[in-house]
Every structure is written in C-alpha cells, then in structure tokens.
CSV table of C-alpha atoms and ligand atoms in Angstrom, one decimal:
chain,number,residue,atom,x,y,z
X,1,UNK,CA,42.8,181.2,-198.3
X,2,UNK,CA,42.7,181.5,-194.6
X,3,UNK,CA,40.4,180.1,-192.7
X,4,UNK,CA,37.5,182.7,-191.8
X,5,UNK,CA,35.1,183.3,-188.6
X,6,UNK,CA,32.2,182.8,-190.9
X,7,UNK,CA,33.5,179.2,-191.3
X,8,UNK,CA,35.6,178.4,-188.2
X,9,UNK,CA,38.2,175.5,-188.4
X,10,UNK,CA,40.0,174.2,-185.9
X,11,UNK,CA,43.8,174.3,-185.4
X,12,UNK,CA,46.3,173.6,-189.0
X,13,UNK,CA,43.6,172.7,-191.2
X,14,UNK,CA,42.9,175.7,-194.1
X,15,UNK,CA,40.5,176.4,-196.4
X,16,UNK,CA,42.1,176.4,-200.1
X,17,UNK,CA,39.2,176.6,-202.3
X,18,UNK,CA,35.8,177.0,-202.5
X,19,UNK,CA,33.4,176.6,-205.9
X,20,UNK,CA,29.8,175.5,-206.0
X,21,UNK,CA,27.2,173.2,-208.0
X,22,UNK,CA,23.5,173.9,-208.6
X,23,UNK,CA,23.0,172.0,-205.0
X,24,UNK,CA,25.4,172.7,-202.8
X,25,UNK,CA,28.9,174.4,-202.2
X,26,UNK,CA,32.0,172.7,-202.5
X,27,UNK,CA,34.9,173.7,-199.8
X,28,UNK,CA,38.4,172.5,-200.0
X,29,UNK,CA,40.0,171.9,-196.8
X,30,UNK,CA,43.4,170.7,-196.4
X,31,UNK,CA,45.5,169.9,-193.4
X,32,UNK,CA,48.6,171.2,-192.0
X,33,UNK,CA,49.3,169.4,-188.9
X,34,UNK,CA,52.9,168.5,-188.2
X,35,UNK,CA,52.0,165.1,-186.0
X,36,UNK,CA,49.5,163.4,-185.4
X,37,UNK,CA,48.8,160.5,-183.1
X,38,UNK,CA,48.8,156.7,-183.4
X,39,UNK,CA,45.3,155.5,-182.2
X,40,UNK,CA,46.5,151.6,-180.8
X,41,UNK,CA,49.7,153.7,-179.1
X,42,UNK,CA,49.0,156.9,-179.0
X,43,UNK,CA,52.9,158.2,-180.0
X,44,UNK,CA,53.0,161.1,-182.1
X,45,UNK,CA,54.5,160.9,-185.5
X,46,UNK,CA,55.5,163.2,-188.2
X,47,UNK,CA,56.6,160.8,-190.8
X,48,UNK,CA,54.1,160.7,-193.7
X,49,UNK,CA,52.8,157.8,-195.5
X,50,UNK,CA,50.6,159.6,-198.3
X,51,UNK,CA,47.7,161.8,-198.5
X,52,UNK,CA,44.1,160.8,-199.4
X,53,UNK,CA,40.4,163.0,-199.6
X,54,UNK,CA,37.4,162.8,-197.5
X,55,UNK,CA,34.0,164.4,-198.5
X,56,UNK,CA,32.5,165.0,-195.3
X,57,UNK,CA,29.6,166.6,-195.4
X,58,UNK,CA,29.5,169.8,-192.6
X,59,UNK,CA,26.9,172.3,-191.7
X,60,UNK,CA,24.6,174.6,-194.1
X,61,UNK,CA,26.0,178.2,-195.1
X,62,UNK,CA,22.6,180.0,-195.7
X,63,UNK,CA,20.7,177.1,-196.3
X,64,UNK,CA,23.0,175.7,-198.5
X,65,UNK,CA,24.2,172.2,-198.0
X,66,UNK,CA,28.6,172.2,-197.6
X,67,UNK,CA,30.5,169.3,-199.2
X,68,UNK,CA,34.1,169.4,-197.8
X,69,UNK,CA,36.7,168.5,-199.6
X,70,UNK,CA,39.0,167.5,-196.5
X,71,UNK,CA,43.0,166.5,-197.6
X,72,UNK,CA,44.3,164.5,-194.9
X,73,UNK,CA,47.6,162.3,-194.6
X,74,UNK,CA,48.6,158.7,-193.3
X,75,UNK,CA,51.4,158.4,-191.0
X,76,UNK,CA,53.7,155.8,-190.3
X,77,UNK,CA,53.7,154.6,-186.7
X,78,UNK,CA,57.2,154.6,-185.5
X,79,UNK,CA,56.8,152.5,-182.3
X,80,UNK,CA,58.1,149.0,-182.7
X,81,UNK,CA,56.1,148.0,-180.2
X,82,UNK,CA,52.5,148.7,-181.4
X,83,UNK,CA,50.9,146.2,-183.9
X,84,UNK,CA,49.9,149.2,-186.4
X,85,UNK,CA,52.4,149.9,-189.0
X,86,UNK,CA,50.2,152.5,-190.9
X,87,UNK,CA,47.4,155.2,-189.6
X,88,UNK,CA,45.2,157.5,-190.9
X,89,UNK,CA,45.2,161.4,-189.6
X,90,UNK,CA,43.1,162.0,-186.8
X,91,UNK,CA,41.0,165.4,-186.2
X,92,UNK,CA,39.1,164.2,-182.9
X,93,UNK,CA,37.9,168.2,-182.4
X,94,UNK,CA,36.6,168.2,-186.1
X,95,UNK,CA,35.2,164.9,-187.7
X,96,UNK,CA,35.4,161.1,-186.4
X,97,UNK,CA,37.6,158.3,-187.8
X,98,UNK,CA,35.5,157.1,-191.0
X,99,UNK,CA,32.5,159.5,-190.0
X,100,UNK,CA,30.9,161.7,-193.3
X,101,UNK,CA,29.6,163.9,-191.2
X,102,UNK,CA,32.0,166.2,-189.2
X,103,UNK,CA,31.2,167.2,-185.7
X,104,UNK,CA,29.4,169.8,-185.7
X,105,UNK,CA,26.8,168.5,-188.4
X,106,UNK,CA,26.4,166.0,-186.2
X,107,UNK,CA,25.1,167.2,-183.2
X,108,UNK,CA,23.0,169.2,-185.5
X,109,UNK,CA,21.3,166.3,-186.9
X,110,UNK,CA,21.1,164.4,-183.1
X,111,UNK,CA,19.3,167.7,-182.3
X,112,UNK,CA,16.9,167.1,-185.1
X,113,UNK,CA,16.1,163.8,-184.1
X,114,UNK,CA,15.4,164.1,-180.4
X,115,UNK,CA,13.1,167.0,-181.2
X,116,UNK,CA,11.4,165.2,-184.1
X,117,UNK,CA,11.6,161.4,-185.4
X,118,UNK,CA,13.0,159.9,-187.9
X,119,UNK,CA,10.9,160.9,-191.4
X,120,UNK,CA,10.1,164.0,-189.6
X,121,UNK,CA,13.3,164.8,-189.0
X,122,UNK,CA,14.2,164.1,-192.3
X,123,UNK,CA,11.9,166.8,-193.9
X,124,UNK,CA,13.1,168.9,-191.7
X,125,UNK,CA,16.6,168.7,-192.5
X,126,UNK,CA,16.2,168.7,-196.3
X,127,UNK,CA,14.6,172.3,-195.8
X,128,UNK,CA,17.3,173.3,-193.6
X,129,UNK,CA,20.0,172.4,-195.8
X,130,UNK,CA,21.3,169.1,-194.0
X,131,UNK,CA,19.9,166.3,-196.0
X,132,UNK,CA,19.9,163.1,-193.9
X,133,UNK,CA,17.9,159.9,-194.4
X,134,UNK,CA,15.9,159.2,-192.0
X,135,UNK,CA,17.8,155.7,-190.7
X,136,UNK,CA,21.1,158.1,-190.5
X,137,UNK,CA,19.2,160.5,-188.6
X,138,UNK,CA,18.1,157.2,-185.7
X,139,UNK,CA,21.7,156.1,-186.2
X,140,UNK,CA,23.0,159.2,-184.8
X,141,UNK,CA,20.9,158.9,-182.4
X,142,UNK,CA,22.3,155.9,-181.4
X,143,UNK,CA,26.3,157.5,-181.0
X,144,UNK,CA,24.7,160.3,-178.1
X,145,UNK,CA,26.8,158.7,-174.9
X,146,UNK,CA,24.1,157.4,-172.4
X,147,UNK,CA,24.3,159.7,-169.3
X,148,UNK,CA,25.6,158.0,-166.4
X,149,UNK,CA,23.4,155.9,-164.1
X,150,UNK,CA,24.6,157.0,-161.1
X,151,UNK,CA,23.4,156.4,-157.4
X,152,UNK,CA,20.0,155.2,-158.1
X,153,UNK,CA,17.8,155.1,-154.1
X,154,UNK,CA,14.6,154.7,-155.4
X,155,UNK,CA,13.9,152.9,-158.3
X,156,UNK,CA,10.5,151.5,-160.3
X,157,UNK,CA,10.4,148.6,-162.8
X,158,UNK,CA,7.7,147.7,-165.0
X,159,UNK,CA,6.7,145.6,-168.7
X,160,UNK,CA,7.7,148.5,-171.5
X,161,UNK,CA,6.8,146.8,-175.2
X,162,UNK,CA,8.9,146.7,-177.7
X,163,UNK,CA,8.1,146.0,-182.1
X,164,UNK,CA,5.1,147.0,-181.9
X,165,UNK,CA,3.8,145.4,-178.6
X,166,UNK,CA,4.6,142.0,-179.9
X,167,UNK,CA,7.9,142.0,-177.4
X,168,UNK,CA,7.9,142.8,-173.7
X,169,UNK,CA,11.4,144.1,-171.6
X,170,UNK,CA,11.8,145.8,-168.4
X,171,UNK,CA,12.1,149.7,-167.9
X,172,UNK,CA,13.7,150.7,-164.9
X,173,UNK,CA,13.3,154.5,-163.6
X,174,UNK,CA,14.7,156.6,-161.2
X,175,UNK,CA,11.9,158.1,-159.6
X,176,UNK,CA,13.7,160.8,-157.4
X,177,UNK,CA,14.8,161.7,-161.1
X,178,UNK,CA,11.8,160.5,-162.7
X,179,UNK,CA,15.0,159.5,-165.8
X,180,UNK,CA,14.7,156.5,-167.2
X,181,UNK,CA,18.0,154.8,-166.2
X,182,UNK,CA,17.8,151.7,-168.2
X,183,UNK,CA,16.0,149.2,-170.6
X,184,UNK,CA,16.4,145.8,-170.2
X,185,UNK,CA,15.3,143.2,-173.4
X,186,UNK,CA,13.6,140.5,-171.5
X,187,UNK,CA,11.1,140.9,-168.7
X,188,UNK,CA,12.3,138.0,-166.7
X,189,UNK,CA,13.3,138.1,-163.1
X,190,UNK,CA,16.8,137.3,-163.3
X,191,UNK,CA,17.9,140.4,-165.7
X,192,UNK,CA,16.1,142.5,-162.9
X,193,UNK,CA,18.0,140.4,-160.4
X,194,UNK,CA,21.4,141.4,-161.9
X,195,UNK,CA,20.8,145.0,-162.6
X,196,UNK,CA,19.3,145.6,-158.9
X,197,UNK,CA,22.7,143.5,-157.4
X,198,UNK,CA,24.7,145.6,-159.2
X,199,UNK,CA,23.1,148.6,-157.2
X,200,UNK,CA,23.9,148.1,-153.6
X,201,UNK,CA,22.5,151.3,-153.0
X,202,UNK,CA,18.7,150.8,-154.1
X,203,UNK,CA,16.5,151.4,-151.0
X,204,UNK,CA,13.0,151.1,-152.4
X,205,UNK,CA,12.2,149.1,-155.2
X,206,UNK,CA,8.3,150.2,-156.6
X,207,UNK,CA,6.9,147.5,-158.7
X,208,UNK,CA,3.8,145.6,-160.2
X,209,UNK,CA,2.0,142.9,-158.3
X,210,UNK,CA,3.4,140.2,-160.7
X,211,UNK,CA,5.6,137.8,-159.1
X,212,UNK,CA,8.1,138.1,-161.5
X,213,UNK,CA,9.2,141.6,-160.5
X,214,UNK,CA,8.9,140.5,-156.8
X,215,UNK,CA,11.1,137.6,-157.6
X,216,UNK,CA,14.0,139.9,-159.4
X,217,UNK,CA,13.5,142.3,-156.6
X,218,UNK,CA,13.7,140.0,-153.5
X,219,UNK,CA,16.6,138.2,-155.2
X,220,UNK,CA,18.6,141.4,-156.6
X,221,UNK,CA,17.8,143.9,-153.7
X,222,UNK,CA,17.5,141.9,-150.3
X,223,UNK,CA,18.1,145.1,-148.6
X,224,UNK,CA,15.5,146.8,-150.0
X,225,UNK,CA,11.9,147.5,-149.2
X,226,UNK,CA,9.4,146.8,-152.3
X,227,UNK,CA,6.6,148.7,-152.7
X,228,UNK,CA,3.3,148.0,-155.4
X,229,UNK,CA,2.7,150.9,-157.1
X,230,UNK,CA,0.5,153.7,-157.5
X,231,UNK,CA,-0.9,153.0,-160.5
X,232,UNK,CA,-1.3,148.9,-160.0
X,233,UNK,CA,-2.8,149.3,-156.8
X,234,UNK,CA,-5.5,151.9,-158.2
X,235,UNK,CA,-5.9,150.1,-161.9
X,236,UNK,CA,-6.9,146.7,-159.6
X,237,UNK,CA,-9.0,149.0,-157.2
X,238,UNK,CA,-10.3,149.7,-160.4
X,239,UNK,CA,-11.2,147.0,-161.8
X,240,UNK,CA,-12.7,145.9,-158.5
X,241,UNK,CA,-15.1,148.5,-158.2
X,242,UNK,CA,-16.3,148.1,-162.1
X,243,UNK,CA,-16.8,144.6,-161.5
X,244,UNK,CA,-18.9,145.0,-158.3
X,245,UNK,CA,-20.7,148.2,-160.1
X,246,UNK,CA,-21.9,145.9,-162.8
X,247,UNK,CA,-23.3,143.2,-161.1
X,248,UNK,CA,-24.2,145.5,-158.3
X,249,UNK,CA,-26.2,146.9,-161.6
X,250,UNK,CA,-27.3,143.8,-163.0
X,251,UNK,CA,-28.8,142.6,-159.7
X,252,UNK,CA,-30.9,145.2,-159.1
X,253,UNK,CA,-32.1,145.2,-162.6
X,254,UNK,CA,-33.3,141.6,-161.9
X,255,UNK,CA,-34.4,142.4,-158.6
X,256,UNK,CA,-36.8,145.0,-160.6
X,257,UNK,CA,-37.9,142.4,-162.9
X,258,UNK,CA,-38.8,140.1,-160.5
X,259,UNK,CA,-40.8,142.2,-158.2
X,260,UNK,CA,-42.6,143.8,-161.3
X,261,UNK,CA,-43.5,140.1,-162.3
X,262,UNK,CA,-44.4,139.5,-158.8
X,263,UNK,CA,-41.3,136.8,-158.0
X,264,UNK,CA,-39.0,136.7,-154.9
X,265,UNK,CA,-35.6,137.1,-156.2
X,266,UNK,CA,-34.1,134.5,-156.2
X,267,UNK,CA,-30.7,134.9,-157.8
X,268,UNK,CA,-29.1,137.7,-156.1
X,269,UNK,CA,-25.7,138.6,-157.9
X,270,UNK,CA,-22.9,139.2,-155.7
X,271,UNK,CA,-19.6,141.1,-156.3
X,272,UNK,CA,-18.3,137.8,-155.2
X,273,UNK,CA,-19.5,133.9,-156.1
X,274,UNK,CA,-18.3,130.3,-155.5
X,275,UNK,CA,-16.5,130.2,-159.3
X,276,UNK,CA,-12.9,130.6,-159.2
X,277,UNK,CA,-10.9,133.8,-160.3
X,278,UNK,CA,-10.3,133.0,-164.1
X,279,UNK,CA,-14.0,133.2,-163.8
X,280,UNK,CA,-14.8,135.5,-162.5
X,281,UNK,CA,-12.2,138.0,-164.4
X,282,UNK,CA,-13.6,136.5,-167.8
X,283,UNK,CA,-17.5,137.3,-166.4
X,284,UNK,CA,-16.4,140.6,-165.8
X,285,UNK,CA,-15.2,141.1,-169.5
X,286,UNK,CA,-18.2,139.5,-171.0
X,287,UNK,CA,-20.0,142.3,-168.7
X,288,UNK,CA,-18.3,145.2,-169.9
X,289,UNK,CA,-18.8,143.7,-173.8
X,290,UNK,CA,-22.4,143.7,-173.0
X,291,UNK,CA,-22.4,147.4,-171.7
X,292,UNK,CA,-21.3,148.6,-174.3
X,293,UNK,CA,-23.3,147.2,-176.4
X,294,UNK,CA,-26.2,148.2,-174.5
X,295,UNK,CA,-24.8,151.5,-175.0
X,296,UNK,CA,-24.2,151.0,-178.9
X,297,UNK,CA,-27.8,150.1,-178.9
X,298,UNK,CA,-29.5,153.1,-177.4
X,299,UNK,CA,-27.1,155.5,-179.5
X,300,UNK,CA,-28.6,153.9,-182.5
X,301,UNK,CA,-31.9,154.6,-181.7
X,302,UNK,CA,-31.3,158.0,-180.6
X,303,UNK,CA,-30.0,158.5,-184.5
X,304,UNK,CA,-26.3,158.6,-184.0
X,305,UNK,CA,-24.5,157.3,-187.3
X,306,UNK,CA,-22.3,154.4,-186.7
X,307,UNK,CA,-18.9,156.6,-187.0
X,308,UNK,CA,-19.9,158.8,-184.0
X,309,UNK,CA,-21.0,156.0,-181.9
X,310,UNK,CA,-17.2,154.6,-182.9
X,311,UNK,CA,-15.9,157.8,-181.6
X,312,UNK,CA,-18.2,158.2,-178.8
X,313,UNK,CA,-17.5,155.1,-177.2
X,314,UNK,CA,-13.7,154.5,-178.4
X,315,UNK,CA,-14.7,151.2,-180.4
X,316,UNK,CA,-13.8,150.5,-183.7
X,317,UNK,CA,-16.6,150.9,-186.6
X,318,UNK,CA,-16.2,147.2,-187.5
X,319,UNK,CA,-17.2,146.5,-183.7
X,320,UNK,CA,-20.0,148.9,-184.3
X,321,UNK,CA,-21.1,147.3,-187.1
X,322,UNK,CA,-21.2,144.0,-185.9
X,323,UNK,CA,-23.3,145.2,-182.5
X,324,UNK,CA,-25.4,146.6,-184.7
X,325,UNK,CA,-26.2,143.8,-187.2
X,326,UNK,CA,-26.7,141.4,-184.2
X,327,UNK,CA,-29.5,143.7,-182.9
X,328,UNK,CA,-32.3,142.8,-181.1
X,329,UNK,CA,-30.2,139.7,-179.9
X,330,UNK,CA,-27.6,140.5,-177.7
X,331,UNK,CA,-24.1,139.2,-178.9
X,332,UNK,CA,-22.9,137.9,-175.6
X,333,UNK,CA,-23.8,135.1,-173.5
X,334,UNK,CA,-26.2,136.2,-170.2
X,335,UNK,CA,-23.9,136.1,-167.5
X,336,UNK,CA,-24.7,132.8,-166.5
X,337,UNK,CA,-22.0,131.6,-163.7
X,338,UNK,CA,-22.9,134.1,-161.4
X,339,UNK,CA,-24.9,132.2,-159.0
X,340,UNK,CA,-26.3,133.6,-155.7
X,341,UNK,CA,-24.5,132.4,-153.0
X,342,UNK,CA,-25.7,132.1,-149.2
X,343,UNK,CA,-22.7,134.5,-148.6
X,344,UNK,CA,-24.8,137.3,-151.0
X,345,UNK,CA,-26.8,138.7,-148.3
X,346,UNK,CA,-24.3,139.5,-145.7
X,347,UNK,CA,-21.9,140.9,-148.0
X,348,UNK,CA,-22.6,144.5,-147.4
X,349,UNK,CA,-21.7,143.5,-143.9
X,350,UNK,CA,-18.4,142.1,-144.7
X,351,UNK,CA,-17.6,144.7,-146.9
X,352,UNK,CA,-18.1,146.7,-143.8
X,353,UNK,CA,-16.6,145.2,-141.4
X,354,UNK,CA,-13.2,144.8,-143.9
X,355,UNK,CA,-13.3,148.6,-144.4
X,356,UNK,CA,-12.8,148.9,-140.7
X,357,UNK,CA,-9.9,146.6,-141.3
X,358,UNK,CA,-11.1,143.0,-140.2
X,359,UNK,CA,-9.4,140.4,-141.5
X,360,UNK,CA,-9.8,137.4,-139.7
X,361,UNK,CA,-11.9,135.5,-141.1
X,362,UNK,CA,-13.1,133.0,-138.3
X,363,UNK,CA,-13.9,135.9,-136.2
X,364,UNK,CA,-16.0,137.6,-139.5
X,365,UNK,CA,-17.6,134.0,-139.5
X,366,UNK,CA,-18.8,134.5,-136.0
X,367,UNK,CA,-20.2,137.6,-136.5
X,368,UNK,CA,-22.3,137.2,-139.3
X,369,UNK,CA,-23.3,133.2,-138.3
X,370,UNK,CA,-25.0,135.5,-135.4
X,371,UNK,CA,-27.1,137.3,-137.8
X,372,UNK,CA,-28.3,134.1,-139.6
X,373,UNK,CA,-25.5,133.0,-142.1
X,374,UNK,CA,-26.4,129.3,-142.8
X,375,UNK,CA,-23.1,128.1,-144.7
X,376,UNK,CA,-19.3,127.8,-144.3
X,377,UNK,CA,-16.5,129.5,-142.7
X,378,UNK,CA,-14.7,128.2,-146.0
X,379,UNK,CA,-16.9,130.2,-147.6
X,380,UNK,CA,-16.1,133.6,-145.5
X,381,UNK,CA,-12.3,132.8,-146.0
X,382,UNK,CA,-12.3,132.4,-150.1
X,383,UNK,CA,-14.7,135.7,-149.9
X,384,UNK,CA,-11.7,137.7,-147.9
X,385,UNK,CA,-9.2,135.6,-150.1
X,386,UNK,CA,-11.4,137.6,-153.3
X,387,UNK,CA,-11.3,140.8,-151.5
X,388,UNK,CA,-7.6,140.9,-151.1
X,389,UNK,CA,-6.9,140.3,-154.4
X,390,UNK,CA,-9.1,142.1,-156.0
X,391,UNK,CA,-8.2,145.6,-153.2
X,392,UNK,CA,-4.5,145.1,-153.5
X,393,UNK,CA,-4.7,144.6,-150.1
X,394,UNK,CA,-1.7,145.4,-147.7
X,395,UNK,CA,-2.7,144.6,-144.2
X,396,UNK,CA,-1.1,143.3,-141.6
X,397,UNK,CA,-2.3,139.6,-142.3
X,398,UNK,CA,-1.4,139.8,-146.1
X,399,UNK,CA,2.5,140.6,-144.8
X,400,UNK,CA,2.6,137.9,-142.4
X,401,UNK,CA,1.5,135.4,-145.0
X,402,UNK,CA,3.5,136.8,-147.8
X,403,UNK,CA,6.9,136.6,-145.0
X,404,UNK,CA,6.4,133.1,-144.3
X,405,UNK,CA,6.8,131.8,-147.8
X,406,UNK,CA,11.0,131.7,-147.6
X,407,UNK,CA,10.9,132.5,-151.7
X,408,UNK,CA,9.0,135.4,-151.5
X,409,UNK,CA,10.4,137.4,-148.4
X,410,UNK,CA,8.8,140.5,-149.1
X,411,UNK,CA,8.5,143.7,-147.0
X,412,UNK,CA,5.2,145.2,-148.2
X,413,UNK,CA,5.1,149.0,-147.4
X,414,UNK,CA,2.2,151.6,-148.1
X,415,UNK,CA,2.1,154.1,-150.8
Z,1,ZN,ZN1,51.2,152.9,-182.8
C-alpha cells in the first residue's frame, strides 16, 4: 500500500497495513532505504545486520490516536576506524533515535504544553486524540532548543524563586527584547560575574539595590554602567512614603488627643528617630499590622462578615479571625521606639531643603541651627544618611561616596 497524502511519509518508508482496535488504529510502516548512516562516523552503509519494530506513537487521524508499527533495520558499520560495530536505522526527518513519539507528534504535544501546563495539557490531549501524561508533556518541553542568546546591550538581573519560593536564582533579561535570556540556579554574585564576563558586549546592567547584584555586576561588566531599577527605586519610594504617612498619621492623632485633653504634645513622631534602621523597618511593619487591624475592626462593626473583610482587605480569614477575637485590645504592641527627637520639628524644613537637592549636611546644620535647632550635626547627617536610603537616592554626593570604596566602583546613572 503506498504511502498516501492523507498520511504523508517521508522518503523509502511505506505503509503496508493498517487495521484498528476499539482505541486507536494500528499502521504498519516499513522501511525501504538502501543506506543509512553510522551516527559515531557518519559513513553510509548498506549491509544489514537484522530488522527489529518500533511502536511509535504519531499524530491523530480524526481524533483517533495512530500506533505505528515502524520496521526498521540494523546496519553494520563498515569503517574500521569507528568504535561502533553495529547501528540502528536512522530517520532524523521522521522520529528520533529511541523516541516513541515521531516528529511530528511531537511538536504537537510541545505546542500543547507552551499554550497550557502540564495536567492541562494533558486533558487536552486525551480529547484530541494524543494521549500524553502530563510529565511527558514538561519533558518535551524540555527537548525545544533554547533560542540563541545573542548580543545582549542592555540587560536586567533580579531574585526569580524557584520550588515553591523556598529556592532563590537569578533571571537575567534582555530588556531591548524584553526575552528572558537566561536562568541562573544560585543568586550569588559570582554566577552573575561569569555570565556578564562572558558578554563583553553588555552596556547597561539594570539591577536591585542589593549588593550582591552590584558585586556580580562591577566584577563581570567593568565596562558597563549599572543602573537600579524602576521598580526598586519606586517600591523603596514606597515604602518611604507609607512609613512617613503612618507616623505622619499617628502624630497628629496624638497631637489631637493631647490638645483635647488640654496637654502640650510632647512626643512628636517623626518620619525619622535616633533608633537604627532594623528599627525602624520592624516599627513600620508593626504599623501597617495595626492598620489593618484598625480597619478589620471598623468593618466588623459596620456588619461585614469575616469572609468579606478577608477579601476586602486581602488577609486570610484565620488573620481575621484572630483580629477579631483579640477585640477591644489591640494585638500589637503601641509603637513605642518612636521617640520625638529635637530633629522633629525642623524636619519639614529638611525635607525641603533636600527636595531642592541639598545634601550637605554641615551646611543643612547651619541653616536650621539659625532657626533654633538645639542638638547635633551628627544628628542632621544620620537624618540625610535615613533619607537616602530610604529615597533611593542618586545624587551627586551618593556617587562620590559609592566611587571611593575601590570594591564597589559603581557608576550610578538615572532612570
Ligand atoms: Zn561508524
């Protein structure tokens, strides 16, 4: 039986029979090739060792799955140089060495899978006629060749988590392409390193504000100027802001409470206090913990049941719960570290003056020791040392500092 254009078949291999079962439809194929070629030598040969079946499995006919029955042939390799005596048939344009899928089925099923997952794709296939478990569906996956890298100018690296967040590597992307270009296991400086030196051609490197990252970079990519990020730089502005907007909150609300109970305030929060960062981060957790539930709280009494508060607010009902049964006490500890400092009241004026872009902080000392400030000029510089972390800032002075450590030779750059 030739071989038809319903059911195409590549060069000296023939359909001889077909029959079919209850599930699917049996084809016999058998091959006719004069030569074939040695894999280790690649000389042809035409002298047959002995013949042996495959049952590759190859695409649907209506919805039906196709068994083949494929007859191929061994060959003798007739090179006495080459270290294989014996070799099986090769059809490179039809199925792989050892594969029981051919070709064609194949990039069938790799279709599947990009376009769906793994038990998704393997409903999918049953009802189209290509049954495939779902591990053999990720497995082909893994035989799609990797597109090359290429010349790669611009390029961004960040944390990317792997089984299930409990592993962290490195993603690198191409962000002229905005393609991924490659995964690295580890997020350590020195696999970053090695990547970037083996890309000469890098120009700008866009990163986090960790120091590994800078590390990798500065090390890998001399030539190249690194950049933080867009979305660093505006989650730590972020941050910032929410920080200052709570206290900002929480002082006026004790400002209100001590002018109703006819008081001077006399602890004045500030954005900023004498306690060190790790504090101060921590504070501004416990803050957000007790908004929220604040919030939990006044959603209760409006009626809300505790599965809408859950969804309203993005917490968990468990955390819900808990707010709940802790009610009237609030859960959290009052914010107790932040301390006025004598700093407090000329904030606003710092805050200021940095938005114009002062940064010296001797000069910022002057300035507000003019209008009254009693303490430091220690004081002034850990408030601008606060500010720049906290602002992601890039000036002028933050470069200059960052250049003269010789391990972190950094060109900053704005973006
Ligand atoms: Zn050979």
């Amino acid at each position: 039986m030739p071989t038809t254009p319903l059911f195409p078949l590549p060069e000296g291999l023939e359909i001889t029979s077909m029959s079919e079962t209850p599930e699917e439809l049996l084809v016999r194929v058998t091959s006719h090739r004069q030569t074939s070629c040695c894999p280790t030598c690649s000389t042809p040969s035409s002298a047959i060792h002995s013949y042996y079946r495959r049952k590759p499995r190859d695409l649907p006919c209506v919805g039906r799955p196709i068994h083949l029955l494929l007859t191929v042939r061994k060959f003798f390799c007739r090179n006495p140089h080459c270290s294989r005596k014996v070799f099986t048939e090769r059809l490179p344009d039809f199925i792989e060495a050892s594969s029981r899928l051919t070709t064609r089925l194949r990039t069938a099923v790799q279709e599947i899978g990009f376009a769906t997952c793994g038990k998704g794709g393997e409903r999918l296939g049953d009802k189209l006629g290509m049954p495939i478990s779902d591990a053999s569906l990720l497995w082909s996956l893994f035989l799609v060749p990797l597109p090359e890298v290429g010349q790669v100018h611009v390029i961004g690296v960040d944390d990317w988590s792997w089984r299930r967040g409990k592993r962290f590597g490195s993603i690198l992307v191409n962000l002229e392409t905005h393609k991924i270009v490659d995964l690295l296991v580890d997020g350590e400086a020195e696999s970053v390193k090695q990547w970037l030196a083996a890309h000469p051609e890098v120009d700008v490197v866009s990163r986090d504000r960790g120091g590994c990252y800078i590390d990798g970079a500065t090390w890998g990519a001399p030539q190249a100027t690194q950049v933080a990020d867009r979305w660093h730089i505006l989650s730590n502005l972020g941050d910032a802001v929410e920080e200052f907007l709570i206290r900002a909150q929480i002082r006026l609300e004790d400002e209100k409470a001590s002018s109703k109970a006819g008081q001077k305030p006399d602890n004045p929060l500030s954005s900023f206090s004498a306690t060190p960062a790790s504090q101060r981060k921590s504070q501004a957790r416990l803050l957000r913990k007790w908004k929220l539930y604040q919030r939990v709280e006044e959603l209760q009494a409006a009626g809300m049941s505790l599965r809408k508060i859950g969804e309203e607010l993005g917490l968990a009902r468990t955390t819900v719960r808990k707010y709940v049964r802790q009610a009237p006490d609030p859960p959290l500890p009052t914010p107790r570290p932040l301390r006025a400092s004598r700093l407090d009241r000329y904030e606003d004026y710092l805050l200021a003056r940095w938005s114009q872009g002062e940064r010296n902080a001797a000069q910022l000392y002057r300035e507000i020791r003019e209008r009254g400030y009693p303490g430091s000029v220690t004081m002034v510089r850990a408030y601008l040392a606060h500010l720049r972390t906290s602002t992601a800032d890039v000036s002028p002075l933050a470069r200059a500092s960052s250049v003269r450590q010789p391990s972190h030779r950094v060109r900053y750059a704005g973006c």
